[in-house]
């Protein structure tokens, strides 16, 4: 179990993203990171996403959408 259990839960997404999250809700006005890799049909993509000074829940939505749009 981990922090990505509630993210990328659609049947086509499950298991496609392997990553590590980091959250500091009170630091720099809200900080959220997502680091890892996901698989496309052609290759593995490695990524680092770091967001600060904003809403942590909104950052998570943006991170998820960025990865979904690339897959």
PDB file of N, CA, C and O in Angstrom:
ATOM      1  N   UNK A   1       0.828  -1.197   0.000  1.00  0.00           N
ATOM      2  CA  UNK A   1       0.000   0.000   0.000  1.00  0.00           C
ATOM      3  C   UNK A   1       0.868   1.255   0.000  1.00  0.00           C
ATOM      4  O   UNK A   1       1.946   1.266   0.584  1.00  0.00           O
ATOM      5  N   UNK A   2       0.373   2.291  -0.640  1.00  0.00           N
ATOM      6  CA  UNK A   2       1.123   3.532  -0.670  1.00  0.00           C
ATOM      7  C   UNK A   2       0.253   4.696  -1.088  1.00  0.00           C
ATOM      8  O   UNK A   2      -0.956   4.564  -1.273  1.00  0.00           O
ATOM      9  N   UNK A   3       0.901   5.828  -1.255  1.00  0.00           N
ATOM     10  CA  UNK A   3       0.171   7.061  -1.550  1.00  0.00           C
ATOM     11  C   UNK A   3      -0.393   7.108  -2.962  1.00  0.00           C
ATOM     12  O   UNK A   3      -1.245   7.925  -3.253  1.00  0.00           O
ATOM     13  N   UNK A   4       0.045   6.238  -3.849  1.00  0.00           N
ATOM     14  CA  UNK A   4      -0.505   6.204  -5.209  1.00  0.00           C
ATOM     15  C   UNK A   4      -1.702   5.257  -5.335  1.00  0.00           C
ATOM     16  O   UNK A   4      -2.268   5.124  -6.418  1.00  0.00           O
ATOM     17  N   UNK A   5      -2.092   4.609  -4.233  1.00  0.00           N
ATOM     18  CA  UNK A   5      -3.218   3.675  -4.283  1.00  0.00           C
ATOM     19  C   UNK A   5      -4.514   4.331  -4.750  1.00  0.00           C
ATOM     20  O   UNK A   5      -5.348   3.685  -5.370  1.00  0.00           O
ATOM     21  N   UNK A   6      -4.692   5.601  -4.440  1.00  0.00           N
ATOM     22  CA  UNK A   6      -5.915   6.304  -4.804  1.00  0.00           C
ATOM     23  C   UNK A   6      -5.779   7.081  -6.110  1.00  0.00           C
ATOM     24  O   UNK A   6      -6.684   7.813  -6.493  1.00  0.00           O
ATOM     25  N   UNK A   7      -4.656   6.929  -6.788  1.00  0.00           N
ATOM     26  CA  UNK A   7      -4.407   7.640  -8.044  1.00  0.00           C
ATOM     27  C   UNK A   7      -4.172   6.611  -9.153  1.00  0.00           C
ATOM     28  O   UNK A   7      -3.696   5.515  -8.900  1.00  0.00           O
ATOM     29  N   UNK A   8      -4.502   6.962 -10.377  1.00  0.00           N
ATOM     30  CA  UNK A   8      -4.328   6.076 -11.533  1.00  0.00           C
ATOM     31  C   UNK A   8      -5.035   4.746 -11.286  1.00  0.00           C
ATOM     32  O   UNK A   8      -4.454   3.676 -11.376  1.00  0.00           O
ATOM     33  N   UNK A   9      -6.330   4.836 -10.979  1.00  0.00           N
ATOM     34  CA  UNK A   9      -7.089   3.651 -10.574  1.00  0.00           C
ATOM     35  C   UNK A   9      -7.949   3.046 -11.679  1.00  0.00           C
ATOM     36  O   UNK A   9      -8.523   1.978 -11.473  1.00  0.00           O
ATOM     37  N   UNK A  10      -8.045   3.713 -12.828  1.00  0.00           N
ATOM     38  CA  UNK A  10      -8.814   3.131 -13.932  1.00  0.00           C
ATOM     39  C   UNK A  10      -8.151   1.824 -14.363  1.00  0.00           C
ATOM     40  O   UNK A  10      -6.940   1.649 -14.219  1.00  0.00           O
ATOM     41  N   UNK A  11      -8.930   0.913 -14.890  1.00  0.00           N
ATOM     42  CA  UNK A  11      -8.383  -0.402 -15.231  1.00  0.00           C
ATOM     43  C   UNK A  11      -7.210  -0.304 -16.206  1.00  0.00           C
ATOM     44  O   UNK A  11      -6.246  -1.054 -16.083  1.00  0.00           O
ATOM     45  N   UNK A  12      -7.248   0.616 -17.153  1.00  0.00           N
ATOM     46  CA  UNK A  12      -6.150   0.771 -18.113  1.00  0.00           C
ATOM     47  C   UNK A  12      -4.913   1.408 -17.476  1.00  0.00           C
ATOM     48  O   UNK A  12      -3.809   1.256 -17.982  1.00  0.00           O
ATOM     49  N   UNK A  13      -5.096   2.115 -16.360  1.00  0.00           N
ATOM     50  CA  UNK A  13      -3.978   2.811 -15.700  1.00  0.00           C
ATOM     51  C   UNK A  13      -3.327   1.991 -14.588  1.00  0.00           C
ATOM     52  O   UNK A  13      -2.152   2.192 -14.287  1.00  0.00           O
ATOM     53  N   UNK A  14      -4.095   1.112 -13.988  1.00  0.00           N
ATOM     54  CA  UNK A  14      -3.615   0.397 -12.799  1.00  0.00           C
ATOM     55  C   UNK A  14      -2.290  -0.302 -13.089  1.00  0.00           C
ATOM     56  O   UNK A  14      -2.172  -1.075 -14.024  1.00  0.00           O
ATOM     57  N   UNK A  15      -1.278   0.033 -12.291  1.00  0.00           N
ATOM     58  CA  UNK A  15       0.034  -0.581 -12.438  1.00  0.00           C
ATOM     59  C   UNK A  15       0.915   0.051 -13.498  1.00  0.00           C
ATOM     60  O   UNK A  15       2.057  -0.345 -13.663  1.00  0.00           O
ATOM     61  N   UNK A  16       0.395   1.063 -14.212  1.00  0.00           N
ATOM     62  CA  UNK A  16       1.190   1.671 -15.279  1.00  0.00           C
ATOM     63  C   UNK A  16       2.148   2.742 -14.769  1.00  0.00           C
ATOM     64  O   UNK A  16       3.110   3.081 -15.446  1.00  0.00           O
ATOM     65  N   UNK A  17       1.878   3.285 -13.564  1.00  0.00           N
ATOM     66  CA  UNK A  17       2.727   4.315 -12.987  1.00  0.00           C
ATOM     67  C   UNK A  17       3.379   3.773 -11.730  1.00  0.00           C
ATOM     68  O   UNK A  17       2.698   3.284 -10.826  1.00  0.00           O
ATOM     69  N   UNK A  18       4.686   3.824 -11.709  1.00  0.00           N
ATOM     70  CA  UNK A  18       5.453   3.417 -10.535  1.00  0.00           C
ATOM     71  C   UNK A  18       6.142   4.674 -10.043  1.00  0.00           C
ATOM     72  O   UNK A  18       6.892   5.308 -10.798  1.00  0.00           O
ATOM     73  N   UNK A  19       5.862   5.098  -8.817  1.00  0.00           N
ATOM     74  CA  UNK A  19       6.416   6.368  -8.388  1.00  0.00           C
ATOM     75  C   UNK A  19       6.496   6.536  -6.892  1.00  0.00           C
ATOM     76  O   UNK A  19       6.068   5.682  -6.116  1.00  0.00           O
ATOM     77  N   UNK A  20       7.044   7.675  -6.538  1.00  0.00           N
ATOM     78  CA  UNK A  20       7.190   8.082  -5.149  1.00  0.00           C
ATOM     79  C   UNK A  20       6.645   9.493  -5.040  1.00  0.00           C
ATOM     80  O   UNK A  20       6.943  10.345  -5.860  1.00  0.00           O
ATOM     81  N   UNK A  21       5.835   9.725  -4.021  1.00  0.00           N
ATOM     82  CA  UNK A  21       5.269  11.041  -3.798  1.00  0.00           C
ATOM     83  C   UNK A  21       5.957  11.713  -2.619  1.00  0.00           C
ATOM     84  O   UNK A  21       6.580  11.061  -1.788  1.00  0.00           O
ATOM     85  N   UNK A  22       5.802  13.008  -2.568  1.00  0.00           N
ATOM     86  CA  UNK A  22       6.270  13.788  -1.431  1.00  0.00           C
ATOM     87  C   UNK A  22       5.351  14.978  -1.253  1.00  0.00           C
ATOM     88  O   UNK A  22       4.985  15.625  -2.232  1.00  0.00           O
ATOM     89  N   UNK A  23       4.959  15.235  -0.013  1.00  0.00           N
ATOM     90  CA  UNK A  23       4.022  16.321   0.247  1.00  0.00           C
ATOM     91  C   UNK A  23       4.440  17.080   1.491  1.00  0.00           C
ATOM     92  O   UNK A  23       4.736  16.477   2.520  1.00  0.00           O
ATOM     93  N   UNK A  24       4.458  18.415   1.373  1.00  0.00           N
ATOM     94  CA  UNK A  24       4.693  19.301   2.502  1.00  0.00           C
ATOM     95  C   UNK A  24       3.619  20.383   2.439  1.00  0.00           C
ATOM     96  O   UNK A  24       3.807  21.418   1.807  1.00  0.00           O
ATOM     97  N   UNK A  25       2.474  20.148   3.061  1.00  0.00           N
ATOM     98  CA  UNK A  25       1.365  21.084   2.917  1.00  0.00           C
ATOM     99  C   UNK A  25       1.637  22.469   3.505  1.00  0.00           C
ATOM    100  O   UNK A  25       1.061  23.449   3.058  1.00  0.00           O
ATOM    101  N   UNK A  26       2.527  22.585   4.474  1.00  0.00           N
ATOM    102  CA  UNK A  26       2.780  23.870   5.107  1.00  0.00           C
ATOM    103  C   UNK A  26       4.079  24.532   4.692  1.00  0.00           C
ATOM    104  O   UNK A  26       4.405  25.612   5.173  1.00  0.00           O
ATOM    105  N   UNK A  27       4.827  23.916   3.803  1.00  0.00           N
ATOM    106  CA  UNK A  27       6.120  24.455   3.383  1.00  0.00           C
ATOM    107  C   UNK A  27       5.985  25.125   2.030  1.00  0.00           C
ATOM    108  O   UNK A  27       5.370  24.578   1.126  1.00  0.00           O
ATOM    109  N   UNK A  28       6.584  26.297   1.877  1.00  0.00           N
ATOM    110  CA  UNK A  28       6.549  27.041   0.611  1.00  0.00           C
ATOM    111  C   UNK A  28       5.127  27.239   0.098  1.00  0.00           C
ATOM    112  O   UNK A  28       4.878  27.211  -1.101  1.00  0.00           O
ATOM    113  N   UNK A  29       4.185  27.377   0.999  1.00  0.00           N
ATOM    114  CA  UNK A  29       2.801  27.600   0.588  1.00  0.00           C
ATOM    115  C   UNK A  29       2.124  26.370   0.031  1.00  0.00           C
ATOM    116  O   UNK A  29       1.111  26.467  -0.639  1.00  0.00           O
ATOM    117  N   UNK A  30       2.670  25.205   0.257  1.00  0.00           N
ATOM    118  CA  UNK A  30       2.135  23.941  -0.252  1.00  0.00           C
ATOM    119  C   UNK A  30       3.056  23.366  -1.307  1.00  0.00           C
ATOM    120  O   UNK A  30       3.344  24.018  -2.305  1.00  0.00           O
ATOM    121  N   UNK A  31       3.567  22.163  -1.059  1.00  0.00           N
ATOM    122  CA  UNK A  31       4.518  21.531  -1.966  1.00  0.00           C
ATOM    123  C   UNK A  31       4.092  20.090  -2.211  1.00  0.00           C
ATOM    124  O   UNK A  31       3.729  19.381  -1.283  1.00  0.00           O
ATOM    125  N   UNK A  32       4.163  19.666  -3.465  1.00  0.00           N
ATOM    126  CA  UNK A  32       3.840  18.289  -3.829  1.00  0.00           C
ATOM    127  C   UNK A  32       4.770  17.847  -4.953  1.00  0.00           C
ATOM    128  O   UNK A  32       4.991  18.584  -5.909  1.00  0.00           O
ATOM    129  N   UNK A  33       5.303  16.635  -4.815  1.00  0.00           N
ATOM    130  CA  UNK A  33       6.163  16.104  -5.871  1.00  0.00           C
ATOM    131  C   UNK A  33       5.720  14.692  -6.233  1.00  0.00           C
ATOM    132  O   UNK A  33       5.127  13.983  -5.437  1.00  0.00           O
ATOM    133  N   UNK A  34       6.029  14.329  -7.462  1.00  0.00           N
ATOM    134  CA  UNK A  34       5.779  12.981  -7.960  1.00  0.00           C
ATOM    135  C   UNK A  34       6.950  12.613  -8.862  1.00  0.00           C
ATOM    136  O   UNK A  34       7.258  13.346  -9.809  1.00  0.00           O
ATOM    137  N   UNK A  35       7.614  11.523  -8.537  1.00  0.00           N
ATOM    138  CA  UNK A  35       8.802  11.081  -9.264  1.00  0.00           C
ATOM    139  C   UNK A  35       8.616   9.612  -9.594  1.00  0.00           C
ATOM    140  O   UNK A  35       8.136   8.844  -8.761  1.00  0.00           O
ATOM    141  N   UNK A  36       8.990   9.207 -10.802  1.00  0.00           N
ATOM    142  CA  UNK A  36       8.881   7.795 -11.123  1.00  0.00           C
ATOM    143  C   UNK A  36       8.949   7.516 -12.606  1.00  0.00           C
ATOM    144  O   UNK A  36       9.635   8.212 -13.345  1.00  0.00           O
ATOM    145  N   UNK A  37       8.202   6.495 -13.020  1.00  0.00           N
ATOM    146  CA  UNK A  37       8.174   6.112 -14.430  1.00  0.00           C
ATOM    147  C   UNK A  37       6.813   5.540 -14.769  1.00  0.00           C
ATOM    148  O   UNK A  37       6.086   5.083 -13.900  1.00  0.00           O
ATOM    149  N   UNK A  38       6.470   5.619 -16.053  1.00  0.00           N
ATOM    150  CA  UNK A  38       5.277   4.962 -16.553  1.00  0.00           C
ATOM    151  C   UNK A  38       5.599   4.356 -17.905  1.00  0.00           C
ATOM    152  O   UNK A  38       6.575   4.725 -18.560  1.00  0.00           O
ATOM    153  N   UNK A  39       4.772   3.417 -18.292  1.00  0.00           N
ATOM    154  CA  UNK A  39       5.005   2.691 -19.539  1.00  0.00           C
ATOM    155  C   UNK A  39       4.058   3.193 -20.624  1.00  0.00           C
ATOM    156  O   UNK A  39       2.875   3.380 -20.382  1.00  0.00           O
ATOM    157  N   UNK A  40       4.589   3.391 -21.805  1.00  0.00           N
ATOM    158  CA  UNK A  40       3.754   3.593 -22.986  1.00  0.00           C
ATOM    159  C   UNK A  40       3.897   2.324 -23.820  1.00  0.00           C
ATOM    160  O   UNK A  40       4.651   1.409 -23.462  1.00  0.00           O
ATOM    161  N   UNK A  41       3.250   2.274 -24.948  1.00  0.00           N
ATOM    162  CA  UNK A  41       3.386   1.095 -25.811  1.00  0.00           C
ATOM    163  C   UNK A  41       4.786   0.972 -26.381  1.00  0.00           C
ATOM    164  O   UNK A  41       5.252  -0.106 -26.681  1.00  0.00           O
ATOM    165  N   UNK A  42       5.470   2.119 -26.518  1.00  0.00           N
ATOM    166  CA  UNK A  42       6.788   2.120 -27.151  1.00  0.00           C
ATOM    167  C   UNK A  42       7.965   2.124 -26.183  1.00  0.00           C
ATOM    168  O   UNK A  42       9.041   1.633 -26.508  1.00  0.00           O
ATOM    169  N   UNK A  43       7.775   2.719 -24.986  1.00  0.00           N
ATOM    170  CA  UNK A  43       8.940   2.914 -24.111  1.00  0.00           C
ATOM    171  C   UNK A  43       8.529   3.192 -22.675  1.00  0.00           C
ATOM    172  O   UNK A  43       7.365   3.407 -22.384  1.00  0.00           O
ATOM    173  N   UNK A  44       9.512   3.201 -21.803  1.00  0.00           N
ATOM    174  CA  UNK A  44       9.338   3.645 -20.426  1.00  0.00           C
ATOM    175  C   UNK A  44       9.711   5.115 -20.360  1.00  0.00           C
ATOM    176  O   UNK A  44      10.733   5.528 -20.904  1.00  0.00           O
ATOM    177  N   UNK A  45       8.892   5.919 -19.679  1.00  0.00           N
ATOM    178  CA  UNK A  45       9.134   7.347 -19.511  1.00  0.00           C
ATOM    179  C   UNK A  45       9.435   7.598 -18.035  1.00  0.00           C
ATOM    180  O   UNK A  45       8.659   7.214 -17.164  1.00  0.00           O
ATOM    181  N   UNK A  46      10.554   8.238 -17.764  1.00  0.00           N
ATOM    182  CA  UNK A  46      10.939   8.604 -16.405  1.00  0.00           C
ATOM    183  C   UNK A  46      10.644  10.085 -16.209  1.00  0.00           C
ATOM    184  O   UNK A  46      10.870  10.887 -17.121  1.00  0.00           O
ATOM    185  N   UNK A  47      10.133  10.458 -15.041  1.00  0.00           N
ATOM    186  CA  UNK A  47       9.704  11.834 -14.829  1.00  0.00           C
ATOM    187  C   UNK A  47       9.978  12.312 -13.404  1.00  0.00           C
ATOM    188  O   UNK A  47      10.093  11.508 -12.481  1.00  0.00           O
ATOM    189  N   UNK A  48      10.072  13.621 -13.274  1.00  0.00           N
ATOM    190  CA  UNK A  48      10.146  14.315 -11.991  1.00  0.00           C
ATOM    191  C   UNK A  48       9.221  15.519 -12.104  1.00  0.00           C
ATOM    192  O   UNK A  48       9.391  16.343 -13.004  1.00  0.00           O
ATOM    193  N   UNK A  49       8.237  15.609 -11.222  1.00  0.00           N
ATOM    194  CA  UNK A  49       7.314  16.739 -11.205  1.00  0.00           C
ATOM    195  C   UNK A  49       7.365  17.331  -9.803  1.00  0.00           C
ATOM    196  O   UNK A  49       7.117  16.636  -8.819  1.00  0.00           O
ATOM    197  N   UNK A  50       7.676  18.617  -9.719  1.00  0.00           N
ATOM    198  CA  UNK A  50       7.780  19.307  -8.436  1.00  0.00           C
ATOM    199  C   UNK A  50       6.947  20.570  -8.505  1.00  0.00           C
ATOM    200  O   UNK A  50       7.173  21.412  -9.374  1.00  0.00           O
ATOM    201  N   UNK A  51       5.976  20.699  -7.607  1.00  0.00           N
ATOM    202  CA  UNK A  51       5.074  21.852  -7.590  1.00  0.00           C
ATOM    203  C   UNK A  51       5.138  22.512  -6.212  1.00  0.00           C
ATOM    204  O   UNK A  51       5.153  21.818  -5.200  1.00  0.00           O
ATOM    205  N   UNK A  52       5.134  23.837  -6.194  1.00  0.00           N
ATOM    206  CA  UNK A  52       5.158  24.528  -4.915  1.00  0.00           C
ATOM    207  C   UNK A  52       4.359  25.827  -4.997  1.00  0.00           C
ATOM    208  O   UNK A  52       4.057  26.317  -6.074  1.00  0.00           O
ATOM    209  N   UNK A  53       4.006  26.312  -3.812  1.00  0.00           N
ATOM    210  CA  UNK A  53       3.240  27.550  -3.639  1.00  0.00           C
ATOM    211  C   UNK A  53       1.852  27.448  -4.245  1.00  0.00           C
ATOM    212  O   UNK A  53       1.493  28.176  -5.155  1.00  0.00           O
ATOM    213  N   UNK A  54       1.095  26.516  -3.700  1.00  0.00           N
ATOM    214  CA  UNK A  54      -0.269  26.351  -4.179  1.00  0.00           C
ATOM    215  C   UNK A  54      -1.000  25.252  -3.434  1.00  0.00           C
ATOM    216  O   UNK A  54      -0.557  24.780  -2.392  1.00  0.00           O
ATOM    217  N   UNK A  55      -2.087  24.824  -4.009  1.00  0.00           N
ATOM    218  CA  UNK A  55      -2.959  23.809  -3.414  1.00  0.00           C
ATOM    219  C   UNK A  55      -2.428  22.406  -3.701  1.00  0.00           C
ATOM    220  O   UNK A  55      -2.324  22.006  -4.860  1.00  0.00           O
ATOM    221  N   UNK A  56      -2.131  21.657  -2.655  1.00  0.00           N
ATOM    222  CA  UNK A  56      -1.618  20.296  -2.826  1.00  0.00           C
ATOM    223  C   UNK A  56      -2.625  19.419  -3.582  1.00  0.00           C
ATOM    224  O   UNK A  56      -2.239  18.716  -4.520  1.00  0.00           O
ATOM    225  N   UNK A  57      -3.926  19.428  -3.241  1.00  0.00           N
ATOM    226  CA  UNK A  57      -4.873  18.614  -4.031  1.00  0.00           C
ATOM    227  C   UNK A  57      -4.907  19.030  -5.503  1.00  0.00           C
ATOM    228  O   UNK A  57      -4.997  18.172  -6.384  1.00  0.00           O
ATOM    229  N   UNK A  58      -4.820  20.314  -5.775  1.00  0.00           N
ATOM    230  CA  UNK A  58      -4.804  20.771  -7.168  1.00  0.00           C
ATOM    231  C   UNK A  58      -3.524  20.319  -7.868  1.00  0.00           C
ATOM    232  O   UNK A  58      -3.551  19.927  -9.032  1.00  0.00           O
ATOM    233  N   UNK A  59      -2.397  20.386  -7.168  1.00  0.00           N
ATOM    234  CA  UNK A  59      -1.132  19.907  -7.742  1.00  0.00           C
ATOM    235  C   UNK A  59      -1.241  18.441  -8.132  1.00  0.00           C
ATOM    236  O   UNK A  59      -0.774  18.028  -9.189  1.00  0.00           O
ATOM    237  N   UNK A  60      -1.846  17.630  -7.267  1.00  0.00           N
ATOM    238  CA  UNK A  60      -1.983  16.195  -7.557  1.00  0.00           C
ATOM    239  C   UNK A  60      -2.820  15.969  -8.809  1.00  0.00           C
ATOM    240  O   UNK A  60      -2.488  15.121  -9.647  1.00  0.00           O
ATOM    241  N   UNK A  61      -3.894  16.732  -8.969  1.00  0.00           N
ATOM    242  CA  UNK A  61      -4.717  16.619 -10.171  1.00  0.00           C
ATOM    243  C   UNK A  61      -3.910  16.995 -11.410  1.00  0.00           C
ATOM    244  O   UNK A  61      -3.989  16.323 -12.441  1.00  0.00           O
ATOM    245  N   UNK A  62      -3.127  18.064 -11.305  1.00  0.00           N
ATOM    246  CA  UNK A  62      -2.305  18.495 -12.432  1.00  0.00           C
ATOM    247  C   UNK A  62      -1.254  17.443 -12.787  1.00  0.00           C
ATOM    248  O   UNK A  62      -1.010  17.169 -13.965  1.00  0.00           O
ATOM    249  N   UNK A  63      -0.628  16.868 -11.773  1.00  0.00           N
ATOM    250  CA  UNK A  63       0.380  15.826 -12.007  1.00  0.00           C
ATOM    251  C   UNK A  63      -0.250  14.634 -12.717  1.00  0.00           C
ATOM    252  O   UNK A  63       0.294  14.127 -13.709  1.00  0.00           O
ATOM    253  N   UNK A  64      -1.386  14.187 -12.209  1.00  0.00           N
ATOM    254  CA  UNK A  64      -2.067  13.036 -12.807  1.00  0.00           C
ATOM    255  C   UNK A  64      -2.475  13.321 -14.247  1.00  0.00           C
ATOM    256  O   UNK A  64      -2.295  12.478 -15.132  1.00  0.00           O
ATOM    257  N   UNK A  65      -3.005  14.519 -14.495  1.00  0.00           N
ATOM    258  CA  UNK A  65      -3.421  14.869 -15.854  1.00  0.00           C
ATOM    259  C   UNK A  65      -2.232  14.950 -16.803  1.00  0.00           C
ATOM    260  O   UNK A  65      -2.336  14.520 -17.956  1.00  0.00           O
ATOM    261  N   UNK A  66      -1.125  15.472 -16.342  1.00  0.00           N
ATOM    262  CA  UNK A  66       0.069  15.545 -17.179  1.00  0.00           C
ATOM    263  C   UNK A  66       0.496  14.152 -17.628  1.00  0.00           C
ATOM    264  O   UNK A  66       0.766  13.914 -18.802  1.00  0.00           O
ATOM    265  N   UNK A  67       0.516  13.209 -16.704  1.00  0.00           N
ATOM    266  CA  UNK A  67       0.920  11.848 -17.034  1.00  0.00           C
ATOM    267  C   UNK A  67      -0.133  11.183 -17.923  1.00  0.00           C
ATOM    268  O   UNK A  67       0.204  10.527 -18.913  1.00  0.00           O
ATOM    269  N   UNK A  68      -1.409  11.357 -17.602  1.00  0.00           N
ATOM    270  CA  UNK A  68      -2.471  10.759 -18.429  1.00  0.00           C
ATOM    271  C   UNK A  68      -2.413  11.270 -19.871  1.00  0.00           C
ATOM    272  O   UNK A  68      -2.630  10.511 -20.813  1.00  0.00           O
ATOM    273  N   UNK A  69      -2.162  12.538 -20.038  1.00  0.00           N
ATOM    274  CA  UNK A  69      -2.130  13.116 -21.380  1.00  0.00           C
ATOM    275  C   UNK A  69      -0.927  12.638 -22.179  1.00  0.00           C
ATOM    276  O   UNK A  69      -0.976  12.640 -23.412  1.00  0.00           O
ATOM    277  N   UNK A  70       0.123  12.234 -21.521  1.00  0.00           N
ATOM    278  CA  UNK A  70       1.316  11.755 -22.226  1.00  0.00           C
ATOM    279  C   UNK A  70       1.195  10.296 -22.617  1.00  0.00           C
ATOM    280  O   UNK A  70       1.742   9.867 -23.614  1.00  0.00           O
ATOM    281  N   UNK A  71       0.492   9.506 -21.797  1.00  0.00           N
ATOM    282  CA  UNK A  71       0.362   8.084 -22.082  1.00  0.00           C
ATOM    283  C   UNK A  71      -0.440   7.942 -23.322  1.00  0.00           C
ATOM    284  O   UNK A  71      -0.675   7.217 -24.044  1.00  0.00           O
TER     285      UNK A  71
END
